[in-house]
Short mmCIF file of C-alpha atoms and ligand atoms in Angstrom, two decimals:
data_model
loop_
_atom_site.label_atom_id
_atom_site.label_comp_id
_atom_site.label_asym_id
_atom_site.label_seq_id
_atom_site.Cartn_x
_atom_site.Cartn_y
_atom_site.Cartn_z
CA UNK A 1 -26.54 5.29 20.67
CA UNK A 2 -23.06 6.50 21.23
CA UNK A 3 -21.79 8.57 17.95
CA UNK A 4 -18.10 9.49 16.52
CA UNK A 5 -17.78 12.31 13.86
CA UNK A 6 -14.84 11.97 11.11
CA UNK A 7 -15.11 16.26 9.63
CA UNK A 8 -16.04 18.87 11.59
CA UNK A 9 -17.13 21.55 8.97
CA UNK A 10 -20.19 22.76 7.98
CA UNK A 11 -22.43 19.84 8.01
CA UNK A 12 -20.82 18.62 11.58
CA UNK A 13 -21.04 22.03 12.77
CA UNK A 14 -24.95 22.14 11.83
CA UNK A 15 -25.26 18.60 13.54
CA UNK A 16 -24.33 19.30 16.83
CA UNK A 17 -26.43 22.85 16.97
CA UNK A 18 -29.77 20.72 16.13
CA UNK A 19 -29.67 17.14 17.78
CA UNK A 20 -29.95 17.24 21.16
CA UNK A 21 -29.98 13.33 22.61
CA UNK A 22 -33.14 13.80 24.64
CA UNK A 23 -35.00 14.27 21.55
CA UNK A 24 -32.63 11.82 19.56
CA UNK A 25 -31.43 9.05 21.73
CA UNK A 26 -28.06 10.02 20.83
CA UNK A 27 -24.95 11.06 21.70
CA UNK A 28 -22.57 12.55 19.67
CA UNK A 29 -19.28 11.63 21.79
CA UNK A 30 -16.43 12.04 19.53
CA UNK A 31 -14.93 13.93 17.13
CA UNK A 32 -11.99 13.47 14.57
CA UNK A 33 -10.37 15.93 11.74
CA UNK A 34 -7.22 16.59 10.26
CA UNK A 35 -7.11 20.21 11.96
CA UNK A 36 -7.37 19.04 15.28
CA UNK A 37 -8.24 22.56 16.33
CA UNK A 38 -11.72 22.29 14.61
CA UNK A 39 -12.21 18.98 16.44
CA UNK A 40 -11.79 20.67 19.77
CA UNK A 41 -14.18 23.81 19.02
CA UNK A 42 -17.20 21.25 18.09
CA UNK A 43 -15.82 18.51 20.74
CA UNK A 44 -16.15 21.70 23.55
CA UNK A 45 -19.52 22.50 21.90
CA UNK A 46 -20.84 19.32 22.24
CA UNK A 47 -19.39 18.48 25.41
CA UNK A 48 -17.57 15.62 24.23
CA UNK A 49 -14.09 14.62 23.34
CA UNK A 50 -11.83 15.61 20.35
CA UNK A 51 -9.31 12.55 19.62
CA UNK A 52 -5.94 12.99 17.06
CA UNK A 53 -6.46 9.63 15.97
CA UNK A 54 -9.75 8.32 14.37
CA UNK A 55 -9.18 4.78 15.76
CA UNK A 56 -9.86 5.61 19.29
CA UNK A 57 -13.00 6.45 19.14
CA UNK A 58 -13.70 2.64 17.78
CA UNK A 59 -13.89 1.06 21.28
CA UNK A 60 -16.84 3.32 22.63
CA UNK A 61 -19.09 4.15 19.60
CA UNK A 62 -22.15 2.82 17.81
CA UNK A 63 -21.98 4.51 14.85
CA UNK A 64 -18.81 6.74 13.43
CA UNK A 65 -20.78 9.73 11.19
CA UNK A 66 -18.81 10.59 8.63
CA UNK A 67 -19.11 14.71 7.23
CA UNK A 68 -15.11 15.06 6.08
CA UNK A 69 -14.33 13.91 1.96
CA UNK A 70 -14.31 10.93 0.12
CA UNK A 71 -11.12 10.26 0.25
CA UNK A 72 -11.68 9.78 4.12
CA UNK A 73 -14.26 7.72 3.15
CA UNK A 74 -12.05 5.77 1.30
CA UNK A 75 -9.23 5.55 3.82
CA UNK A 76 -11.26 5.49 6.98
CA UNK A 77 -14.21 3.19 6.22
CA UNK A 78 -12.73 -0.03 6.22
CA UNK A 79 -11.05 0.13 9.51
CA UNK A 80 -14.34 1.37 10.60
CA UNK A 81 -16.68 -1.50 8.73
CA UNK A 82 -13.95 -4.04 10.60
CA UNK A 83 -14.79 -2.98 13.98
CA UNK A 84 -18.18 -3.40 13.36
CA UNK A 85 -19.54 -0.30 13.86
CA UNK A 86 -22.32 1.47 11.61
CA UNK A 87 -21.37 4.41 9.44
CA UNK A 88 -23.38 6.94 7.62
CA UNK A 89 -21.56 8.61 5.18
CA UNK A 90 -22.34 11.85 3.61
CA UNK A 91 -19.05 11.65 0.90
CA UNK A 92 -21.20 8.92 -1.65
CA UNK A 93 -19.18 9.75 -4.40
CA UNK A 94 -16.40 7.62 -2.22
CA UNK A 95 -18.92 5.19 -4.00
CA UNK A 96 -19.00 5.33 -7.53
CA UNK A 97 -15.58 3.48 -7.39
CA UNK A 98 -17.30 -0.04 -7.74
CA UNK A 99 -14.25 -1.75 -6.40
CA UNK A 100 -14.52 0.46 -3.31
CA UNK A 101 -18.07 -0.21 -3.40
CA UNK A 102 -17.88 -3.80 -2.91
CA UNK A 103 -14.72 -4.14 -0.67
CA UNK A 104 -16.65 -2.26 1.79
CA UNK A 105 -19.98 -4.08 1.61
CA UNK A 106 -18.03 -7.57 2.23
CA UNK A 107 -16.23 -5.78 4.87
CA UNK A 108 -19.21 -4.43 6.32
CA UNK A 109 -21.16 -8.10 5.86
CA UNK A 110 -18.49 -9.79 7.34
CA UNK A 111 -18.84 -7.28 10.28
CA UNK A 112 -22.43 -7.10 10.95
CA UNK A 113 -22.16 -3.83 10.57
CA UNK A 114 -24.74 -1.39 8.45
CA UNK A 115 -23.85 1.45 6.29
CA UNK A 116 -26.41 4.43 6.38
CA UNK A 117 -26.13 6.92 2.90
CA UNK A 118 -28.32 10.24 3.55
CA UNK A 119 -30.87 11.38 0.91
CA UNK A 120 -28.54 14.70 1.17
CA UNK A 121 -29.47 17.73 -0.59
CA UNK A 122 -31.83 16.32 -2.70
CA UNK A 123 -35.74 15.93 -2.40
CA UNK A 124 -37.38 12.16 -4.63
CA UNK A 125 -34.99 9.49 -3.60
CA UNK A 126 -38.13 7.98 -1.76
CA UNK A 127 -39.62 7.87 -5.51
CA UNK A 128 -36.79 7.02 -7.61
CA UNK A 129 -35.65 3.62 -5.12
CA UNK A 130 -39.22 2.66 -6.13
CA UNK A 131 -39.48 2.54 -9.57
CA UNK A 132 -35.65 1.75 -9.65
CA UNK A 133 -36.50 -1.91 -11.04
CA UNK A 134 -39.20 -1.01 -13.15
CA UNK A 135 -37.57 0.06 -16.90
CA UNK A 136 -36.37 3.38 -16.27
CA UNK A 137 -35.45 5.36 -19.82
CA UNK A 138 -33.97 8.14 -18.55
CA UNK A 139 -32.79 10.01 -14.87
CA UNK A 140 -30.94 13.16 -15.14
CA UNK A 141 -29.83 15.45 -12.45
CA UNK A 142 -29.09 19.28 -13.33
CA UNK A 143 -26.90 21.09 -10.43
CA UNK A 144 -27.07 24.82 -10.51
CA UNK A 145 -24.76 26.48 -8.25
CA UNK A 146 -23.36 29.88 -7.87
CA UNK A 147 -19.54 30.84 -8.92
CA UNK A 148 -18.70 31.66 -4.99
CA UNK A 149 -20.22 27.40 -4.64
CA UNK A 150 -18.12 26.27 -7.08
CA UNK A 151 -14.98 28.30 -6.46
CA UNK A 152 -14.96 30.04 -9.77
CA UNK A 153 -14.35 33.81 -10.77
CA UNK A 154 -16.81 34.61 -13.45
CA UNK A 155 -19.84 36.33 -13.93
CA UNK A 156 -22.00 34.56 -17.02
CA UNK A 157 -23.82 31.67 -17.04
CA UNK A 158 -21.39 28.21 -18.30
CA UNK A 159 -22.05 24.32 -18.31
CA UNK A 160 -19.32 23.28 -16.25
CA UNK A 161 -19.54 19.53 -16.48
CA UNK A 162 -22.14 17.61 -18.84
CA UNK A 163 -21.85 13.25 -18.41
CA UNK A 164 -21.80 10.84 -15.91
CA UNK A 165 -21.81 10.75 -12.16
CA UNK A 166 -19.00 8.68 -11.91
CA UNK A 167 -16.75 11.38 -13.76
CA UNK A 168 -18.88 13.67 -12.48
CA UNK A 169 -17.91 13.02 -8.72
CA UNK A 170 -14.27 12.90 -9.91
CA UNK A 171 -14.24 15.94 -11.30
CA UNK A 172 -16.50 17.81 -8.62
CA UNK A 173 -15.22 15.92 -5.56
CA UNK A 174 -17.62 18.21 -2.81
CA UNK A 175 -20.12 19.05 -4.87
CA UNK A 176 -21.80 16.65 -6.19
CA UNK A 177 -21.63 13.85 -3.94
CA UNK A 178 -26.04 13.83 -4.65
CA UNK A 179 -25.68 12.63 -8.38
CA UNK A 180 -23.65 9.36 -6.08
CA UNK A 181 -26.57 9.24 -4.18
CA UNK A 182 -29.43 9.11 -6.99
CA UNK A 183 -27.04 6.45 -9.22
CA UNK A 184 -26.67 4.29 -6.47
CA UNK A 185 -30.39 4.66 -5.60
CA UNK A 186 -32.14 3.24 -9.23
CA UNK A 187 -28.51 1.42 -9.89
CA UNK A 188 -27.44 3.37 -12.94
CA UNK A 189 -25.09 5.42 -13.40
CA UNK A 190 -27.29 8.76 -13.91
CA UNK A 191 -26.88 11.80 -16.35
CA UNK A 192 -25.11 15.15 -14.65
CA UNK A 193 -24.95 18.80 -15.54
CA UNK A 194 -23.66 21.14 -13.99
CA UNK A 195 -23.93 24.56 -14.31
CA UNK A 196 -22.30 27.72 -12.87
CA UNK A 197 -24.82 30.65 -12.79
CA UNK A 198 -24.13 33.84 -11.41
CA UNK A 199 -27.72 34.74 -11.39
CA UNK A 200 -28.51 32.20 -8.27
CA UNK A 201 -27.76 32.40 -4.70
CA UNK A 202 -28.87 28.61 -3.96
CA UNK A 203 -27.46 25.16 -4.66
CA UNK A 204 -30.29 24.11 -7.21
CA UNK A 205 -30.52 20.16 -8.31
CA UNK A 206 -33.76 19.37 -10.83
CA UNK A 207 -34.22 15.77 -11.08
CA UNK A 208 -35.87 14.31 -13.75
CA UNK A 209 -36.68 10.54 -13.97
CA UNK A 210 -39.16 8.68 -16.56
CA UNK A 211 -39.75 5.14 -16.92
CA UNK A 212 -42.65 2.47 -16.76
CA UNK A 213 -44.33 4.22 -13.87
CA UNK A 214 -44.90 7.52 -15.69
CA UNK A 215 -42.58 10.50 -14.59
CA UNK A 216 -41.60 12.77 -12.44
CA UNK A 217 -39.62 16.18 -11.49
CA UNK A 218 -37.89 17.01 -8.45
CA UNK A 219 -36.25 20.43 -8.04
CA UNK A 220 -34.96 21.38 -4.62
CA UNK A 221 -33.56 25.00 -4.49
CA UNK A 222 -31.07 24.75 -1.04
CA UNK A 223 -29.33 27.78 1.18
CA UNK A 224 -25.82 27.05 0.98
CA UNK A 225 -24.37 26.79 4.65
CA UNK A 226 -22.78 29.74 5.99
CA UNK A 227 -19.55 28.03 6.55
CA UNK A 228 -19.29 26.21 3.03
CA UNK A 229 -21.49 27.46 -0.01
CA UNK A 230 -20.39 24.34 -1.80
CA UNK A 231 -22.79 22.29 0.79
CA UNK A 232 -26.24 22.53 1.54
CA UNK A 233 -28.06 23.08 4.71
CA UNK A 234 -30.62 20.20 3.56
CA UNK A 235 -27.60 17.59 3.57
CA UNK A 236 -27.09 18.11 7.31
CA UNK A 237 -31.14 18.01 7.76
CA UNK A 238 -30.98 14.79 6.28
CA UNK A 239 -28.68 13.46 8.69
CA UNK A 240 -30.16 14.61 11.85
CA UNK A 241 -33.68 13.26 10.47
CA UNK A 242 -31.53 9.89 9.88
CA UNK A 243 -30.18 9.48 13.10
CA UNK A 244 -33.37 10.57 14.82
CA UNK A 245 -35.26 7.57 12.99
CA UNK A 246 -33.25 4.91 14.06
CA UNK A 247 -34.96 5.74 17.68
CA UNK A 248 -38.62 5.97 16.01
CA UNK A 249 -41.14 3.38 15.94
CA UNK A 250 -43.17 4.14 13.33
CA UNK A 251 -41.54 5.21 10.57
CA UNK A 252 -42.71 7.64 7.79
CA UNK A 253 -41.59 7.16 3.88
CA UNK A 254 -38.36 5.76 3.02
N1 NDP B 1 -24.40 13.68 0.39
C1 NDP B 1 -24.70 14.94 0.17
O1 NDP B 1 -25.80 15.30 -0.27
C2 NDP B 1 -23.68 15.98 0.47
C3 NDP B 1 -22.40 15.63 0.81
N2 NDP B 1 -21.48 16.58 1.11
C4 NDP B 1 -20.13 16.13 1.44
O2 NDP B 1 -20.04 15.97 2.85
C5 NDP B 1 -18.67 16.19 3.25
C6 NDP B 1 -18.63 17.23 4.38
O3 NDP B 1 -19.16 18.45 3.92
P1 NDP B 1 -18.92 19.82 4.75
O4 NDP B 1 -19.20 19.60 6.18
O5 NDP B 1 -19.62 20.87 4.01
O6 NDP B 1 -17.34 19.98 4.52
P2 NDP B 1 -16.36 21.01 5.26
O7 NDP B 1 -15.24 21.23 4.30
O8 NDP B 1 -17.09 22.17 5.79
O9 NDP B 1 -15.82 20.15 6.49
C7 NDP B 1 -15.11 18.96 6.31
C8 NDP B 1 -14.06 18.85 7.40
O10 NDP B 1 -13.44 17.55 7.30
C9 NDP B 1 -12.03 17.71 7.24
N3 NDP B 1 -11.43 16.61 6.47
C10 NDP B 1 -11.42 16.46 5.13
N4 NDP B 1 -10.77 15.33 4.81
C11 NDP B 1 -10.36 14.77 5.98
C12 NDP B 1 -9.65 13.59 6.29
N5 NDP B 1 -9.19 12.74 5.33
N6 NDP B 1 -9.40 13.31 7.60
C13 NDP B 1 -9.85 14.14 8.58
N7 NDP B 1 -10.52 15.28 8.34
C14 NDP B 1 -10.79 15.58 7.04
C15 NDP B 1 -11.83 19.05 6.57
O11 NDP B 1 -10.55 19.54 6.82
P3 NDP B 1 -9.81 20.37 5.59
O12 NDP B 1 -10.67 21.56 5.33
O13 NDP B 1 -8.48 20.67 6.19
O14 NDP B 1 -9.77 19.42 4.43
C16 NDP B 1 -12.92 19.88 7.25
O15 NDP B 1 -12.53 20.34 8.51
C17 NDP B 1 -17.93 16.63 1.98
O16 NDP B 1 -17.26 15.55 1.39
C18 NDP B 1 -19.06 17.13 1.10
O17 NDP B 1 -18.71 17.07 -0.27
C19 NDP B 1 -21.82 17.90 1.12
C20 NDP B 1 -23.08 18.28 0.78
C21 NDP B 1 -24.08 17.38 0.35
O1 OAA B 2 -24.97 20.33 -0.92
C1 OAA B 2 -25.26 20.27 -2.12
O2 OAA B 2 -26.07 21.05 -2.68
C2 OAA B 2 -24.72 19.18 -2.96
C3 OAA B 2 -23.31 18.89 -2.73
O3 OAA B 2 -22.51 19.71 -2.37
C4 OAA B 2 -22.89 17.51 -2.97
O4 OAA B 2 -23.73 16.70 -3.39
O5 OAA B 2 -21.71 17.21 -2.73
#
């Protein structure tokens, strides 16, 4: 499978030092970002080829992986969907926007194409697509990130943010793309807090959901990357593990 990357930060960077395509069945060919420089230092990494214009890449990939914002997802994706490649797309929140939401699933229908969302930096989506259609009374998500994750200059605890994920991934663009994730997961649009707390070093999301089933807690306490405190190393995980499954032939879980 022939792969383009649109973002080569943190999570693209992380990427292309853990897939090799022996153990993958893929190859990561392309890459795309608005500072072209950064698209040469991974492209030279990977062996592979930094292009100035996403579009040609379209001709010779799969799958176009995309680790850059979502507004790229917003301006990208289409022309993607069209050519009928597969995307996965690590920017969710691009997906709140219902509109957006559906003018890229006809797009993508029309296409025969297939769009991949990554469990990200959260552990229980397995569990919450589930018991999505089975009365669910409540699903919260509590982010807990440091002041250095979410660019702010103080030093005592503060609830930053406290409503839904569709404000919530307005008003957080890059770091909260996960409470995307979970709403679009048990189709709700899901409780959010999010707090600033100078106390932790790790981007912390607790989960809680309770319906029908019974109820459970998720909490998943993440290194920040290196490059980018606002993301977490388990997002790009959760890619690689994604891309790696499409080659597998049994497959584990959701
Ligand atoms: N689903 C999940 O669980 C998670 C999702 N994310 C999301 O994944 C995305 C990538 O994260 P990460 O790798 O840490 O981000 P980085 O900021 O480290 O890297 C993103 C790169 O993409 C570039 N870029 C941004 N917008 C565009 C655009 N419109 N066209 C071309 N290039 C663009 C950036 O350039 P510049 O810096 O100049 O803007 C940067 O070089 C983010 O949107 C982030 O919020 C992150 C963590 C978890
Ligand atoms: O990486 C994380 O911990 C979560 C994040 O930034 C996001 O969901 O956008």
């Amino acid at each position: 499978m022939r792969i383009g990357i649109i973002g080569c930060g943190a999570i693209a960077n992380i990427i292309i030092s853990n897939i090799t395509s022996e153990d993958s069945g893929i190859d990561v060919v392309y890459f795309f970002d608005s500072d072209i420089e950064r698209a040469e230092n991974l492209a030279e990494l990977a062996n592979g080829i930094a292009v100035l214009d996403f579009k040609d890449m379209l001709n010779d990939v799969d799958l176009v992986l995309e680790c850059a914002s979502p507004d790229s997802v917003k301006t990208y994706a289409p022309t993607i969907l069209e050519h009928g490649c597969d995307m996965i797309i690590m920017s969710i929140g691009a997906f709140m926007d219902k509109e957006f939401y559906m003018k890229a699933l006809k797009i993508a229908k029309d296409n025969n194409a297939r769009i991949h969302l990554p469990s990200g930096a959260v552990v229980g989506l397995d569990g919450i697509k589930a018991v999505a259609n089975f009365n669910l009374e409540e699903v919260n998500l509590v982010t807990r990130k440091s002041p250095k994750s979410l660019g702010k200059d103080i030093n005592t605890e503060e609830v930053l943010f406290e409503g839904k994920a569709s404000d919530a991934v307005k008003k957080f663009p890059f770091n909260i793309n996960v409470a995307a994730t979970i709403s679009l997961a048990c189709n709700q649009d899901i409780n959010v807090k999010i707090i600033v707390d100078p106390k932790v070093d790790r981007n912390v999301h607790e989960i809680t959901v309770r319906g029908d089933f019974g109820e459970f807690k998720t909490t998943t306490m993440n290194y920040p990357c290196s490059t980018n405190p606002k993301t977490s190393m388990l997002a790009a995980l959760s890619a690689i593990k994604l891309l790696k499954s499409f080659n597998e032939t049994i497959s584990v879980g959701m």
